[in-house]
PDB file of C-alpha atoms in Angstrom:
ATOM      1  CA  UNK A   1      82.161 -36.399 -11.801  1.00 94.00           C
ATOM      2  CA  UNK A   2      80.797 -39.525 -13.326  1.00 93.00           C
ATOM      3  CA  UNK A   3      76.969 -39.286 -12.687  1.00 83.00           C
ATOM      4  CA  UNK A   4      75.226 -42.070 -14.333  1.00 85.00           C
ATOM      5  CA  UNK A   5      71.550 -41.505 -13.955  1.00 85.00           C
ATOM      6  CA  UNK A   6      68.879 -41.205 -11.497  1.00 86.00           C
ATOM      7  CA  UNK A   7      69.166 -43.302  -8.273  1.00 94.00           C
ATOM      8  CA  UNK A   8      66.233 -42.490  -6.052  1.00 96.00           C
ATOM      9  CA  UNK A   9      64.125 -39.736  -4.364  1.00 95.00           C
ATOM     10  CA  UNK A  10      63.119 -39.964  -0.688  1.00 96.00           C
ATOM     11  CA  UNK A  11      60.032 -38.545   0.668  1.00 95.00           C
ATOM     12  CA  UNK A  12      58.981 -38.617   4.320  1.00 95.00           C
ATOM     13  CA  UNK A  13      55.469 -39.724   5.439  1.00 95.00           C
ATOM     14  CA  UNK A  14      53.499 -40.026   8.606  1.00 95.00           C
ATOM     15  CA  UNK A  15      51.433 -42.997   7.221  1.00 95.00           C
ATOM     16  CA  UNK A  16      54.044 -44.974   5.125  1.00 96.00           C
ATOM     17  CA  UNK A  17      51.608 -47.784   4.334  1.00 97.00           C
ATOM     18  CA  UNK A  18      48.898 -45.494   2.987  1.00 97.00           C
ATOM     19  CA  UNK A  19      51.381 -43.330   0.886  1.00 97.00           C
ATOM     20  CA  UNK A  20      52.966 -46.525  -0.371  1.00 98.00           C
ATOM     21  CA  UNK A  21      49.575 -47.744  -1.405  1.00 98.00           C
ATOM     22  CA  UNK A  22      49.131 -44.790  -3.567  1.00 98.00           C
ATOM     23  CA  UNK A  23      52.382 -45.350  -5.493  1.00 98.00           C
ATOM     24  CA  UNK A  24      52.123 -49.256  -5.500  1.00 98.00           C
ATOM     25  CA  UNK A  25      48.345 -49.858  -5.927  1.00 97.00           C
ATOM     26  CA  UNK A  26      47.290 -46.793  -7.905  1.00 97.00           C
ATOM     27  CA  UNK A  27      50.315 -45.964 -10.051  1.00 97.00           C
ATOM     28  CA  UNK A  28      51.401 -49.554 -10.290  1.00 97.00           C
ATOM     29  CA  UNK A  29      55.107 -49.204  -8.961  1.00 98.00           C
ATOM     30  CA  UNK A  30      56.325 -52.397  -7.555  1.00 98.00           C
ATOM     31  CA  UNK A  31      57.284 -52.611  -3.973  1.00 98.00           C
ATOM     32  CA  UNK A  32      60.887 -53.570  -3.673  1.00 98.00           C
ATOM     33  CA  UNK A  33      61.735 -53.675  -0.045  1.00 98.00           C
ATOM     34  CA  UNK A  34      60.918 -52.760   3.456  1.00 98.00           C
ATOM     35  CA  UNK A  35      63.338 -51.522   6.026  1.00 98.00           C
ATOM     36  CA  UNK A  36      62.808 -51.703   9.858  1.00 97.00           C
ATOM     37  CA  UNK A  37      64.228 -49.814  12.775  1.00 95.00           C
ATOM     38  CA  UNK A  38      66.173 -51.924  15.345  1.00 97.00           C
ATOM     39  CA  UNK A  39      63.026 -52.096  17.480  1.00 97.00           C
ATOM     40  CA  UNK A  40      61.115 -53.766  14.448  1.00 96.00           C
ATOM     41  CA  UNK A  41      58.994 -50.846  13.565  1.00 95.00           C
ATOM     42  CA  UNK A  42      58.774 -49.828   9.902  1.00 97.00           C
ATOM     43  CA  UNK A  43      61.460 -47.334   8.839  1.00 97.00           C
ATOM     44  CA  UNK A  44      60.882 -47.154   5.061  1.00 98.00           C
ATOM     45  CA  UNK A  45      59.235 -48.828   2.056  1.00 98.00           C
ATOM     46  CA  UNK A  46      61.038 -48.525  -1.361  1.00 98.00           C
ATOM     47  CA  UNK A  47      58.939 -48.741  -4.598  1.00 98.00           C
ATOM     48  CA  UNK A  48      60.420 -49.034  -8.045  1.00 97.00           C
ATOM     49  CA  UNK A  49      60.053 -46.185 -10.473  1.00 96.00           C
ATOM     50  CA  UNK A  50      59.450 -47.316 -14.149  1.00 93.00           C
ATOM     51  CA  UNK A  51      62.560 -46.445 -16.269  1.00 90.00           C
ATOM     52  CA  UNK A  52      64.943 -46.681 -13.303  1.00 92.00           C
ATOM     53  CA  UNK A  53      65.634 -45.781  -9.741  1.00 95.00           C
ATOM     54  CA  UNK A  54      63.222 -45.933  -6.746  1.00 97.00           C
ATOM     55  CA  UNK A  55      61.052 -43.885  -4.473  1.00 97.00           C
ATOM     56  CA  UNK A  56      61.855 -44.320  -0.714  1.00 97.00           C
ATOM     57  CA  UNK A  57      59.063 -43.593   1.377  1.00 97.00           C
ATOM     58  CA  UNK A  58      60.513 -42.820   4.929  1.00 97.00           C
ATOM     59  CA  UNK A  59      58.865 -42.638   8.379  1.00 96.00           C
ATOM     60  CA  UNK A  60      58.238 -39.185   9.794  1.00 94.00           C
ATOM     61  CA  UNK A  61      56.562 -38.350  12.973  1.00 88.00           C
ATOM     62  CA  UNK A  62      55.197 -34.836  12.184  1.00 84.00           C
ATOM     63  CA  UNK A  63      52.054 -33.910  10.426  1.00 83.00           C
ATOM     64  CA  UNK A  64      52.009 -33.195   6.719  1.00 81.00           C
ATOM     65  CA  UNK A  65      52.164 -29.521   5.728  1.00 80.00           C
ATOM     66  CA  UNK A  66      49.447 -28.305   3.461  1.00 81.00           C
ATOM     67  CA  UNK A  67      50.593 -25.886   0.661  1.00 83.00           C
ATOM     68  CA  UNK A  68      48.739 -24.514  -2.174  1.00 82.00           C
ATOM     69  CA  UNK A  69      49.484 -26.127  -5.650  1.00 81.00           C
ATOM     70  CA  UNK A  70      51.459 -22.978  -6.623  1.00 81.00           C
ATOM     71  CA  UNK A  71      53.646 -21.352  -3.902  1.00 81.00           C
ATOM     72  CA  UNK A  72      56.875 -19.447  -3.479  1.00 83.00           C
ATOM     73  CA  UNK A  73      58.560 -21.697  -1.003  1.00 80.00           C
ATOM     74  CA  UNK A  74      61.902 -23.234  -2.176  1.00 81.00           C
ATOM     75  CA  UNK A  75      62.322 -26.880  -2.150  1.00 81.00           C
ATOM     76  CA  UNK A  76      60.768 -30.002  -3.862  1.00 83.00           C
ATOM     77  CA  UNK A  77      57.704 -28.983  -5.925  1.00 86.00           C
ATOM     78  CA  UNK A  78      56.541 -32.250  -7.187  1.00 92.00           C
ATOM     79  CA  UNK A  79      57.218 -35.767  -8.514  1.00 95.00           C
ATOM     80  CA  UNK A  80      56.566 -35.932 -12.177  1.00 95.00           C
ATOM     81  CA  UNK A  81      56.352 -39.335 -13.982  1.00 96.00           C
ATOM     82  CA  UNK A  82      56.098 -39.965 -17.758  1.00 95.00           C
ATOM     83  CA  UNK A  83      53.108 -41.523 -19.392  1.00 96.00           C
ATOM     84  CA  UNK A  84      52.283 -42.103 -22.993  1.00 96.00           C
ATOM     85  CA  UNK A  85      49.668 -39.700 -24.398  1.00 96.00           C
ATOM     86  CA  UNK A  86      47.395 -42.499 -25.198  1.00 96.00           C
ATOM     87  CA  UNK A  87      47.280 -43.481 -21.465  1.00 96.00           C
ATOM     88  CA  UNK A  88      46.137 -40.077 -20.260  1.00 96.00           C
ATOM     89  CA  UNK A  89      42.329 -40.856 -20.388  1.00 97.00           C
ATOM     90  CA  UNK A  90      42.931 -44.064 -18.480  1.00 97.00           C
ATOM     91  CA  UNK A  91      45.085 -42.191 -15.870  1.00 97.00           C
ATOM     92  CA  UNK A  92      42.234 -39.655 -15.275  1.00 97.00           C
ATOM     93  CA  UNK A  93      39.698 -42.431 -15.061  1.00 97.00           C
ATOM     94  CA  UNK A  94      41.833 -44.362 -12.496  1.00 97.00           C
ATOM     95  CA  UNK A  95      42.169 -41.415 -10.371  1.00 97.00           C
ATOM     96  CA  UNK A  96      38.494 -40.565 -10.508  1.00 97.00           C
ATOM     97  CA  UNK A  97      37.449 -44.092  -9.662  1.00 97.00           C
ATOM     98  CA  UNK A  98      39.894 -44.020  -6.747  1.00 97.00           C
ATOM     99  CA  UNK A  99      38.441 -40.727  -5.408  1.00 97.00           C
ATOM    100  CA  UNK A 100      41.715 -38.806  -5.985  1.00 98.00           C
ATOM    101  CA  UNK A 101      40.822 -35.361  -7.213  1.00 97.00           C
ATOM    102  CA  UNK A 102      42.735 -33.692 -10.054  1.00 97.00           C
ATOM    103  CA  UNK A 103      44.553 -30.779  -8.651  1.00 94.00           C
ATOM    104  CA  UNK A 104      45.351 -29.167 -12.024  1.00 94.00           C
ATOM    105  CA  UNK A 105      45.596 -30.069 -15.736  1.00 95.00           C
ATOM    106  CA  UNK A 106      47.557 -28.746 -18.716  1.00 95.00           C
ATOM    107  CA  UNK A 107      47.547 -30.028 -22.297  1.00 95.00           C
ATOM    108  CA  UNK A 108      50.510 -32.314 -21.267  1.00 96.00           C
ATOM    109  CA  UNK A 109      50.049 -33.240 -17.638  1.00 97.00           C
ATOM    110  CA  UNK A 110      47.533 -34.332 -14.999  1.00 97.00           C
ATOM    111  CA  UNK A 111      48.436 -33.264 -11.444  1.00 97.00           C
ATOM    112  CA  UNK A 112      47.124 -34.833  -8.204  1.00 97.00           C
ATOM    113  CA  UNK A 113      48.408 -35.166  -4.590  1.00 96.00           C
ATOM    114  CA  UNK A 114      49.405 -38.327  -2.850  1.00 96.00           C
ATOM    115  CA  UNK A 115      47.638 -39.144   0.574  1.00 96.00           C
ATOM    116  CA  UNK A 116      49.981 -36.696   2.344  1.00 94.00           C
ATOM    117  CA  UNK A 117      49.743 -33.898   0.032  1.00 92.00           C
ATOM    118  CA  UNK A 118      52.836 -34.323  -2.154  1.00 93.00           C
ATOM    119  CA  UNK A 119      52.282 -33.062  -5.675  1.00 94.00           C
ATOM    120  CA  UNK A 120      52.435 -35.786  -8.293  1.00 97.00           C
ATOM    121  CA  UNK A 121      52.246 -35.183 -12.065  1.00 96.00           C
ATOM    122  CA  UNK A 122      51.744 -37.620 -14.918  1.00 97.00           C
ATOM    123  CA  UNK A 123      52.945 -36.085 -18.108  1.00 96.00           C
ATOM    124  CA  UNK A 124      53.288 -36.888 -21.723  1.00 96.00           C
ATOM    125  CA  UNK A 125      55.304 -33.618 -22.587  1.00 95.00           C
ATOM    126  CA  UNK A 126      56.287 -32.800 -25.179  1.00 92.00           C
ATOM    127  CA  UNK A 127      54.027 -35.380 -26.965  1.00 83.00           C
ATOM    128  CA  UNK A 128      50.979 -33.648 -28.262  1.00 70.00           C
TER     129      UNK A 128
END
């Protein structure tokens, strides 16, 4: 195989615009493109992930499933993005001002949920 790096991750969302707003407006990921179904309805929005690749936010018809922060179910646990240690206080302040509660914190990471409950980490591991 000739795997050359990360390409993208796709998540499904009932409210694509709201979820995209979290990643685009709060985290600062640039919106790259929008894709439509043949009938003209919104199928997906792609946002760029700093450092390479993108996050595809795809339309889903069902309701988001609420799970505890830690659970035993297999599958995607969280999306974790790198931040410099010096940015951590600003990250926490931005979430606080936006009304996004901190789900959990460790000495390296801050954990929140996007508008549909997906776990998101901002981490400066292993930088102390």
